[in-house]
């Protein structure tokens, strides 16, 4: 069908690496590519390479359930995720690439009285921060999601609703940022694993890779589940644990779920893709590991909950299941930070919830790398909070069981 389009140009080039760059970004997920794009576009730094051990966008960017929202509890995180939301709202135009951002709303269900109180508190905090949110009674939940069973083993007592939340097409986000960064002169180099970070006199010198040594004035690491592995190469310790997180999709069915529904208590969330697949995700697998798969009992538990809440889905067949490796920090918040090694920066700890942050993460990380100082929006997310004790506990708003 596409045979008449054989002269299509490549979306991005695959250059041989230069000997030296101003900035080397490790990891071509959405966050690394967004960082490269904003470095080039906003800060005019174009002698940049993004090094990827596999194919671009093949990590968690390709494996997530694409939920986008900004309804976090504390001021610091609400403002950071809200910046990302505002960037999402203009992203397809900015990149000239359709990232299929669909603001179909995100609902977080409450199943017990404590969850009702916590959720209502969060809605109030959100509104103070200019983040939209409203409380839904069970009847209002049913109006938006007619096929939900409110009276199962997990009774629905209400929920929050962020109407500006929704989903985006994960691959398109990586591809859109990659193409736009490439057009600004950024080198994107795939199949190029970083195997060591060289330092001299307390400063970064460059990276050893599968394609040889590459010198760099600055090295910015954005490798999600492999963050502590890369940190170890530079003698830096990060308070990060790597866990599998699983998701699965069904065969396509006719439209039956028109918003995103999340339930922390039952460890399940569900939406429906434009193609018709039901996209379902689980809580994290409790063990640590780097295998991009998970254990059967986690998804079995999730599907039990989904079927209790949506009995009409009990006969739908599941097509595919997979796992990604998420980088979980002690307060369920990211680390976007300089390190004690001059010229070395880390952006990690997004855990189960970094897809929604992709443009905002790139925006503030590019600023941090360009100025060697955090942006006002990521100042509170520096690594030193684990020494000062100024943690930002977002386990509740993370909305995925940890
Ligand atoms: P990645 O896309 O993983 O990119 C990191 C890249 O670094 C990878 O491509 C990897 O190959 C590369 N890399 C690693 N080591 C090296 C090396 N040594 N050299 C070179 N490259 C290297 N978040 C949400 O907001 N909403 C959701 O609905 C959601 N659902 C999720 C569901 C699942 C099942 C999973 C696994 C995650 C989910 N997340 C969600 C979390 C989200 O996917 C991540 O936080 C986010 O995608 C991280 O983006 P990234 O660009 O940092 O990571
Ligand atoms: O952070 O909203 C989220 C999320 C949903 C599924 C996984 N993470």
Short mmCIF file of C-alpha atoms and ligand atoms in Angstrom, two decimals:
data_model
loop_
_atom_site.label_atom_id
_atom_site.label_comp_id
_atom_site.label_asym_id
_atom_site.label_seq_id
_atom_site.Cartn_x
_atom_site.Cartn_y
_atom_site.Cartn_z
CA UNK A 1 0.00 0.00 0.00
CA UNK A 2 2.93 2.34 0.67
CA UNK A 3 4.89 1.34 -2.45
CA UNK A 4 4.13 4.68 -4.12
CA UNK A 5 5.80 6.50 -1.25
CA UNK A 6 9.28 5.08 -1.66
CA UNK A 7 10.84 8.54 -1.89
CA UNK A 8 9.84 9.58 1.59
CA UNK A 9 12.76 11.23 3.38
CA UNK A 10 14.04 9.85 6.63
CA UNK A 11 12.51 11.40 9.73
CA UNK A 12 15.97 11.70 11.28
CA UNK A 13 19.54 10.97 10.16
CA UNK A 14 21.84 8.37 11.67
CA UNK A 15 25.21 10.13 11.64
CA UNK A 16 28.54 8.75 12.74
CA UNK A 17 29.40 10.33 16.09
CA UNK A 18 31.72 13.34 16.19
CA UNK A 19 34.81 13.14 18.38
CA UNK A 20 33.42 15.77 20.74
CA UNK A 21 30.11 17.42 21.64
CA UNK A 22 29.10 20.28 23.91
CA UNK A 23 26.45 18.02 25.42
CA UNK A 24 26.02 14.25 25.27
CA UNK A 25 22.61 12.99 26.36
CA UNK A 26 22.50 9.33 27.34
CA UNK A 27 19.15 7.69 26.56
CA UNK A 28 16.86 8.41 23.60
CA UNK A 29 13.56 7.97 25.38
CA UNK A 30 11.02 10.76 25.29
CA UNK A 31 12.80 12.63 28.10
CA UNK A 32 16.26 12.51 26.48
CA UNK A 33 14.91 13.55 23.09
CA UNK A 34 12.83 16.37 24.60
CA UNK A 35 15.93 17.58 26.45
CA UNK A 36 17.89 17.65 23.19
CA UNK A 37 15.08 19.48 21.41
CA UNK A 38 14.75 22.23 24.03
CA UNK A 39 18.55 22.55 24.37
CA UNK A 40 18.69 23.29 20.64
CA UNK A 41 15.49 25.29 20.33
CA UNK A 42 15.37 27.32 23.54
CA UNK A 43 19.04 27.54 24.52
CA UNK A 44 20.69 27.52 21.10
CA UNK A 45 22.98 24.59 22.04
CA UNK A 46 23.07 22.43 18.91
CA UNK A 47 26.35 20.54 19.15
CA UNK A 48 24.45 17.81 20.96
CA UNK A 49 24.36 14.00 20.62
CA UNK A 50 21.72 11.68 22.01
CA UNK A 51 23.18 8.20 22.49
CA UNK A 52 20.83 5.24 22.66
CA UNK A 53 21.81 1.66 23.36
CA UNK A 54 18.87 0.22 21.40
CA UNK A 55 16.37 2.01 19.18
CA UNK A 56 14.98 5.41 20.06
CA UNK A 57 11.79 5.36 22.09
CA UNK A 58 12.12 1.60 22.76
CA UNK A 59 12.31 1.85 26.57
CA UNK A 60 9.54 2.94 28.91
CA UNK A 61 8.44 5.51 26.37
CA UNK A 62 7.18 2.64 24.20
CA UNK A 63 5.87 0.58 27.11
CA UNK A 64 3.68 2.91 29.10
CA UNK A 65 -0.09 3.31 29.21
CA UNK A 66 0.19 6.96 28.04
CA UNK A 67 -1.84 8.59 30.81
CA UNK A 68 -1.29 12.35 31.05
CA UNK A 69 -2.50 14.42 34.03
CA UNK A 70 -1.13 17.04 36.39
CA UNK A 71 -3.18 16.43 39.56
CA UNK A 72 -0.29 16.03 42.02
CA UNK A 73 -0.64 17.00 45.69
CA UNK A 74 2.28 19.24 46.59
CA UNK A 75 2.97 22.67 45.08
CA UNK A 76 6.37 21.67 43.67
CA UNK A 77 5.09 18.68 41.73
CA UNK A 78 1.74 20.19 40.71
CA UNK A 79 3.61 23.11 39.15
CA UNK A 80 6.11 20.87 37.35
CA UNK A 81 3.46 18.53 35.93
CA UNK A 82 1.21 21.47 35.06
CA UNK A 83 4.06 22.99 33.02
CA UNK A 84 4.22 19.67 31.18
CA UNK A 85 0.45 19.74 30.64
CA UNK A 86 0.65 23.21 29.13
CA UNK A 87 3.42 22.06 26.79
CA UNK A 88 1.32 19.01 25.80
CA UNK A 89 -1.52 21.34 24.87
CA UNK A 90 0.60 22.92 22.12
CA UNK A 91 3.01 20.07 21.39
CA UNK A 92 1.68 18.78 18.05
CA UNK A 93 1.85 22.33 16.67
CA UNK A 94 5.26 23.03 18.18
CA UNK A 95 6.81 19.82 16.79
CA UNK A 96 4.72 19.88 13.62
CA UNK A 97 4.02 16.22 14.40
CA UNK A 98 0.71 14.79 15.55
CA UNK A 99 1.31 13.31 18.99
CA UNK A 100 -2.42 12.51 19.20
CA UNK A 101 -2.84 14.23 22.55
CA UNK A 102 -6.44 13.49 23.50
CA UNK A 103 -7.86 15.37 26.50
CA UNK A 104 -10.57 12.83 27.26
CA UNK A 105 -10.26 13.25 31.05
CA UNK A 106 -8.61 11.18 33.79
CA UNK A 107 -10.69 9.78 36.66
CA UNK A 108 -9.10 8.57 39.91
CA UNK A 109 -11.57 6.41 41.86
CA UNK A 110 -11.97 6.36 45.64
CA UNK A 111 -13.05 3.06 47.21
CA UNK A 112 -12.95 3.81 50.94
CA UNK A 113 -13.48 6.76 53.25
CA UNK A 114 -9.78 7.52 53.63
CA UNK A 115 -9.41 7.64 49.85
CA UNK A 116 -12.41 9.99 49.65
CA UNK A 117 -10.76 12.38 52.12
CA UNK A 118 -7.33 12.15 50.44
CA UNK A 119 -8.80 12.66 46.98
CA UNK A 120 -10.89 15.65 48.00
CA UNK A 121 -7.86 17.19 49.72
CA UNK A 122 -5.86 16.72 46.52
CA UNK A 123 -8.56 18.34 44.38
CA UNK A 124 -8.54 21.37 46.68
CA UNK A 125 -4.72 21.57 46.59
CA UNK A 126 -4.83 21.26 42.77
CA UNK A 127 -7.25 24.13 42.44
CA UNK A 128 -5.02 26.36 44.57
CA UNK A 129 -2.27 25.61 42.05
CA UNK A 130 -4.44 26.39 39.03
CA UNK A 131 -4.77 22.70 38.12
CA UNK A 132 -8.30 21.71 37.10
CA UNK A 133 -10.05 19.03 39.13
CA UNK A 134 -13.50 18.17 40.38
CA UNK A 135 -15.07 15.67 42.76
CA UNK A 136 -17.54 13.22 41.25
CA UNK A 137 -20.25 11.44 43.21
CA UNK A 138 -20.84 7.77 42.36
CA UNK A 139 -23.82 8.81 40.19
CA UNK A 140 -21.61 11.25 38.27
CA UNK A 141 -18.97 8.53 37.83
CA UNK A 142 -21.67 6.28 36.35
CA UNK A 143 -22.84 9.01 34.02
CA UNK A 144 -19.34 9.29 32.49
CA UNK A 145 -18.60 5.55 32.65
CA UNK A 146 -21.95 3.77 32.20
CA UNK A 147 -20.49 0.25 32.16
CA UNK A 148 -18.77 0.54 35.56
CA UNK A 149 -20.07 -1.60 38.43
CA UNK A 150 -20.21 0.72 41.45
CA UNK A 151 -21.09 -2.02 43.95
CA UNK A 152 -18.43 -4.66 43.49
CA UNK A 153 -16.03 -5.98 46.13
CA UNK A 154 -14.45 -2.54 45.67
CA UNK A 155 -17.41 -0.14 46.01
CA UNK A 156 -16.91 3.17 44.20
CA UNK A 157 -17.52 6.04 46.65
CA UNK A 158 -16.65 8.74 44.13
CA UNK A 159 -13.58 10.00 42.35
CA UNK A 160 -11.59 12.94 41.10
CA UNK A 161 -11.83 14.04 37.48
CA UNK A 162 -9.27 16.12 35.63
CA UNK A 163 -10.94 16.99 32.34
CA UNK A 164 -7.74 18.33 30.76
CA UNK A 165 -6.01 14.99 31.38
CA UNK A 166 -6.01 12.20 28.84
CA UNK A 167 -3.66 10.17 26.68
CA UNK A 168 -1.14 10.71 23.87
CA UNK A 169 0.44 8.43 21.29
CA UNK A 170 3.67 7.33 22.99
CA UNK A 171 5.71 6.44 19.86
CA UNK A 172 4.69 9.68 18.17
CA UNK A 173 6.04 11.63 21.13
CA UNK A 174 9.49 10.06 20.72
CA UNK A 175 9.38 10.35 16.92
CA UNK A 176 8.14 13.95 17.01
CA UNK A 177 10.85 15.10 19.40
CA UNK A 178 13.49 13.11 17.46
CA UNK A 179 12.56 14.62 14.11
CA UNK A 180 12.36 18.15 15.49
CA UNK A 181 15.70 17.83 17.32
CA UNK A 182 17.35 16.31 14.23
CA UNK A 183 16.18 19.27 12.15
CA UNK A 184 17.89 21.61 14.60
CA UNK A 185 21.18 19.76 14.11
CA UNK A 186 21.13 17.30 17.03
CA UNK A 187 22.84 13.95 16.34
CA UNK A 188 20.72 10.95 17.30
CA UNK A 189 22.89 7.84 17.48
CA UNK A 190 21.16 4.52 18.01
CA UNK A 191 22.74 1.13 18.81
CA UNK A 192 25.36 3.01 20.81
CA UNK A 193 25.44 1.85 24.45
CA UNK A 194 27.33 3.98 26.95
CA UNK A 195 29.61 1.62 28.85
CA UNK A 196 31.51 4.07 31.05
CA UNK A 197 31.52 7.71 32.10
CA UNK A 198 35.06 9.10 32.22
CA UNK A 199 35.97 11.71 34.83
CA UNK A 200 39.12 13.72 35.44
CA UNK A 201 39.85 16.04 38.37
CA UNK A 202 36.24 15.93 39.55
CA UNK A 203 34.79 16.82 36.13
CA UNK A 204 33.25 14.76 33.38
CA UNK A 205 35.47 14.11 30.32
CA UNK A 206 33.16 12.10 28.10
CA UNK A 207 31.65 8.66 27.62
CA UNK A 208 32.95 5.31 26.45
CA UNK A 209 30.52 3.74 24.04
CA UNK A 210 30.05 0.85 21.65
CA UNK A 211 31.29 3.27 18.97
CA UNK A 212 34.37 4.41 20.87
CA UNK A 213 35.16 7.25 23.27
CA UNK A 214 33.16 10.47 22.79
CA UNK A 215 34.39 13.60 24.49
CA UNK A 216 31.82 15.92 26.05
CA UNK A 217 31.81 19.12 28.06
CA UNK A 218 28.56 18.01 29.67
CA UNK A 219 26.90 14.61 30.04
CA UNK A 220 23.17 14.43 30.80
CA UNK A 221 21.87 10.99 31.77
CA UNK A 222 18.18 10.13 31.21
CA UNK A 223 18.00 6.33 31.22
CA UNK A 224 14.99 5.61 33.48
CA UNK A 225 15.32 2.03 34.83
CA UNK A 226 19.09 1.99 34.25
CA UNK A 227 19.84 5.21 36.15
CA UNK A 228 21.70 3.56 39.04
CA UNK A 229 23.78 1.53 36.55
CA UNK A 230 24.93 4.72 34.81
CA UNK A 231 25.42 6.53 38.14
CA UNK A 232 27.66 3.69 39.29
CA UNK A 233 29.87 4.26 36.22
CA UNK A 234 30.55 7.78 37.48
CA UNK A 235 30.91 6.88 41.16
CA UNK A 236 27.61 8.59 42.03
CA UNK A 237 25.05 6.91 44.34
CA UNK A 238 21.36 7.39 43.61
CA UNK A 239 18.47 6.41 45.91
CA UNK A 240 16.74 4.59 43.04
CA UNK A 241 15.23 1.11 42.90
CA UNK A 242 14.45 -0.50 39.53
CA UNK A 243 11.22 -2.50 39.38
CA UNK A 244 9.22 -4.08 36.58
CA UNK A 245 5.87 -2.47 35.75
CA UNK A 246 3.50 -4.33 33.47
CA UNK A 247 0.75 -3.46 31.04
CA UNK A 248 -1.40 -5.30 28.51
CA UNK A 249 -3.81 -4.64 25.67
CA UNK A 250 -6.89 -6.50 24.50
CA UNK A 251 -8.14 -7.26 21.05
CA UNK A 252 -9.83 -4.17 19.55
CA UNK A 253 -13.46 -3.74 20.54
CA UNK A 254 -16.02 -1.08 19.68
CA UNK A 255 -15.81 2.17 21.69
CA UNK A 256 -16.95 1.45 25.25
CA UNK A 257 -14.62 3.46 27.52
CA UNK A 258 -14.43 7.15 26.74
CA UNK A 259 -12.14 8.42 29.47
CA UNK A 260 -9.20 7.14 31.54
CA UNK A 261 -10.11 5.35 34.77
CA UNK A 262 -7.53 4.70 37.47
CA UNK A 263 -7.87 2.92 40.78
CA UNK A 264 -4.94 2.92 43.15
CA UNK A 265 -6.70 0.73 45.72
CA UNK A 266 -7.26 -2.14 43.29
CA UNK A 267 -3.99 -1.65 41.36
CA UNK A 268 -5.56 -1.17 37.94
CA UNK A 269 -6.12 1.48 35.30
CA UNK A 270 -7.85 1.29 31.95
CA UNK A 271 -8.47 3.35 28.84
CA UNK A 272 -9.32 2.55 25.23
CA UNK A 273 -6.99 3.34 22.36
CA UNK A 274 -8.21 4.97 19.17
CA UNK A 275 -7.80 1.55 17.52
CA UNK A 276 -10.20 0.03 20.07
CA UNK A 277 -7.76 -1.94 22.24
CA UNK A 278 -8.37 -1.77 25.97
CA UNK A 279 -5.11 -0.54 27.50
CA UNK A 280 -4.70 -1.88 31.02
CA UNK A 281 -1.88 -1.44 33.54
CA UNK A 282 -0.90 -2.96 36.88
CA UNK A 283 0.93 -1.96 40.07
CA UNK A 284 4.69 -2.52 40.20
CA UNK A 285 6.12 -5.98 40.69
CA UNK A 286 7.64 -5.86 44.18
CA UNK A 287 11.00 -7.41 43.33
CA UNK A 288 13.95 -5.53 41.81
CA UNK A 289 15.21 -6.40 38.33
CA UNK A 290 16.13 -5.32 34.83
CA UNK A 291 14.13 -7.88 32.83
CA UNK A 292 11.44 -6.11 30.80
CA UNK A 293 8.72 -8.50 31.89
CA UNK A 294 6.95 -9.24 35.17
CA UNK A 295 5.29 -11.93 37.21
CA UNK A 296 1.97 -13.47 36.29
CA UNK A 297 0.27 -12.90 39.64
CA UNK A 298 0.52 -9.08 39.28
CA UNK A 299 -1.47 -8.94 36.07
CA UNK A 300 -3.84 -11.65 37.24
CA UNK A 301 -4.63 -9.47 40.27
CA UNK A 302 -5.14 -6.43 38.02
CA UNK A 303 -7.45 -8.28 35.65
CA UNK A 304 -9.52 -9.62 38.56
CA UNK A 305 -10.09 -6.03 39.66
CA UNK A 306 -10.89 -4.84 36.14
CA UNK A 307 -13.45 -7.61 35.68
CA UNK A 308 -15.04 -6.81 39.06
CA UNK A 309 -15.37 -3.16 38.05
CA UNK A 310 -16.33 -3.86 34.43
CA UNK A 311 -18.16 -7.23 34.31
CA UNK A 312 -19.02 -6.61 30.64
CA UNK A 313 -15.32 -7.01 29.78
CA UNK A 314 -14.96 -10.48 31.31
CA UNK A 315 -14.95 -12.26 27.90
CA UNK A 316 -12.59 -9.85 26.11
CA UNK A 317 -9.36 -11.54 25.03
CA UNK A 318 -5.99 -10.03 25.82
CA UNK A 319 -3.62 -9.68 22.87
CA UNK A 320 -0.26 -8.66 24.32
CA UNK A 321 1.46 -8.15 27.67
CA UNK A 322 4.84 -6.53 28.43
CA UNK A 323 6.90 -4.90 31.14
CA UNK A 324 9.17 -1.89 31.49
CA UNK A 325 11.72 -1.09 34.18
CA UNK A 326 10.73 1.89 36.29
CA UNK A 327 13.14 3.93 38.41
CA UNK A 328 11.45 4.42 41.75
CA UNK A 329 12.69 7.05 44.23
CA UNK A 330 11.87 7.07 47.97
CA UNK A 331 9.33 9.93 47.68
CA UNK A 332 7.87 8.90 44.29
CA UNK A 333 9.25 12.11 42.77
CA UNK A 334 11.90 12.66 40.12
CA UNK A 335 15.52 13.65 40.59
CA UNK A 336 16.46 16.37 38.07
CA UNK A 337 19.83 17.49 39.21
CA UNK A 338 23.46 18.45 38.92
CA UNK A 339 25.82 16.03 40.66
CA UNK A 340 29.09 16.41 42.56
CA UNK A 341 30.87 15.61 39.29
CA UNK A 342 31.18 18.87 37.33
CA UNK A 343 29.32 18.67 34.04
CA UNK A 344 27.38 15.52 34.95
CA UNK A 345 23.59 15.71 35.31
CA UNK A 346 20.90 13.12 36.08
CA UNK A 347 17.20 13.13 35.28
CA UNK A 348 15.55 10.03 36.77
CA UNK A 349 13.24 8.70 39.46
CA UNK A 350 10.06 9.29 37.44
CA UNK A 351 9.10 5.76 38.37
CA UNK A 352 5.64 4.77 37.25
CA UNK A 353 4.64 8.25 36.12
CA UNK A 354 7.09 10.02 33.83
CA UNK A 355 5.36 9.79 30.46
CA UNK A 356 3.00 12.63 31.34
CA UNK A 357 6.01 14.76 32.26
CA UNK A 358 7.95 14.20 29.02
CA UNK A 359 7.86 17.75 27.59
CA UNK A 360 8.14 19.41 31.02
CA UNK A 361 11.02 17.15 32.04
CA UNK A 362 12.90 18.00 28.84
CA UNK A 363 12.15 21.69 29.32
CA UNK A 364 13.57 21.97 32.86
CA UNK A 365 16.44 19.53 32.27
CA UNK A 366 17.59 21.46 29.20
CA UNK A 367 17.60 24.61 31.33
CA UNK A 368 19.56 22.85 34.11
CA UNK A 369 22.20 21.58 31.67
CA UNK A 370 22.45 24.84 29.71
CA UNK A 371 22.81 27.07 32.79
CA UNK A 372 24.42 24.60 35.19
CA UNK A 373 21.62 25.65 37.55
CA UNK A 374 18.11 24.24 38.03
CA UNK A 375 15.08 25.93 36.55
CA UNK A 376 12.72 27.35 39.23
CA UNK A 377 10.40 24.39 38.52
CA UNK A 378 12.98 21.69 39.30
CA UNK A 379 14.96 23.35 42.08
CA UNK A 380 13.09 21.29 44.69
CA UNK A 381 13.87 18.07 42.79
CA UNK A 382 17.64 18.18 43.26
CA UNK A 383 19.42 15.15 44.64
CA UNK A 384 20.34 17.02 47.83
CA UNK A 385 16.76 16.66 49.12
CA UNK A 386 17.73 13.19 50.26
CA UNK A 387 20.35 14.81 52.54
CA UNK A 388 18.32 17.85 53.61
CA UNK A 389 15.17 15.80 54.24
CA UNK A 390 12.99 18.06 52.09
CA UNK A 391 11.20 15.14 50.48
CA UNK A 392 8.07 15.67 48.38
CA UNK A 393 5.89 12.65 49.10
CA UNK A 394 3.70 11.92 46.07
CA UNK A 395 2.94 8.26 46.71
CA UNK A 396 -0.80 9.07 46.81
CA UNK A 397 -0.86 11.07 43.60
CA UNK A 398 1.42 8.58 41.84
CA UNK A 399 -1.83 6.60 41.68
CA UNK A 400 -0.04 3.35 40.82
CA UNK A 401 0.56 0.91 43.64
CA UNK A 402 4.20 0.90 44.84
P1 LIG B 1 12.88 5.54 28.54
O1 LIG B 1 11.86 5.68 27.48
O2 LIG B 1 12.99 4.21 29.21
O3 LIG B 1 14.28 5.98 27.91
C1 LIG B 1 15.52 5.67 28.48
C2 LIG B 1 16.41 5.17 27.37
O4 LIG B 1 17.73 5.00 27.89
C3 LIG B 1 15.98 3.80 26.84
O5 LIG B 1 15.64 3.92 25.47
C4 LIG B 1 17.19 2.92 27.09
O6 LIG B 1 17.42 1.97 26.06
C5 LIG B 1 18.31 3.94 27.16
N1 LIG B 1 19.50 3.46 27.88
C6 LIG B 1 19.57 2.76 29.03
N2 LIG B 1 20.85 2.48 29.33
C7 LIG B 1 21.62 3.03 28.35
C8 LIG B 1 23.01 3.06 28.09
N3 LIG B 1 23.89 2.47 28.92
N4 LIG B 1 23.46 3.70 26.98
C9 LIG B 1 22.58 4.30 26.12
N5 LIG B 1 21.25 4.28 26.32
C10 LIG B 1 20.78 3.65 27.42
N6 LIG B 1 3.94 7.27 32.98
C11 LIG B 1 2.86 8.09 32.85
O7 LIG B 1 2.99 9.30 33.04
N7 LIG B 1 1.65 7.62 32.48
C12 LIG B 1 1.43 6.29 32.30
O8 LIG B 1 0.31 5.88 31.95
C13 LIG B 1 2.51 5.40 32.50
N8 LIG B 1 2.32 4.07 32.37
C14 LIG B 1 3.37 3.22 32.47
C15 LIG B 1 3.15 1.87 32.25
C16 LIG B 1 4.22 0.98 32.21
C17 LIG B 1 3.96 -0.48 31.98
C18 LIG B 1 5.55 1.47 32.41
C19 LIG B 1 6.71 0.54 32.35
C20 LIG B 1 5.77 2.83 32.68
C21 LIG B 1 4.69 3.71 32.72
N9 LIG B 1 4.86 5.08 32.94
C22 LIG B 1 3.79 5.94 32.82
C23 LIG B 1 6.18 5.62 33.26
C24 LIG B 1 6.84 6.18 32.01
O9 LIG B 1 6.83 5.22 30.98
C25 LIG B 1 8.30 6.58 32.29
O10 LIG B 1 8.42 7.32 33.48
C26 LIG B 1 8.84 7.43 31.15
O11 LIG B 1 8.47 6.88 29.90
C27 LIG B 1 10.33 7.54 31.25
O12 LIG B 1 10.81 8.14 30.07
P2 LIG B 1 12.33 8.14 29.73
O13 LIG B 1 12.47 8.82 28.43
O14 LIG B 1 13.08 8.69 30.90
O15 LIG B 1 12.71 6.61 29.71
O1 LIG B 2 1.25 8.19 36.49
O2 LIG B 2 -0.77 8.44 35.74
C1 LIG B 2 0.22 7.76 35.94
C2 LIG B 2 0.24 6.37 35.51
C3 LIG B 2 -0.79 5.70 34.99
C4 LIG B 2 -0.35 4.44 34.75
C5 LIG B 2 0.94 4.35 35.11
N1 LIG B 2 1.29 5.56 35.58
#
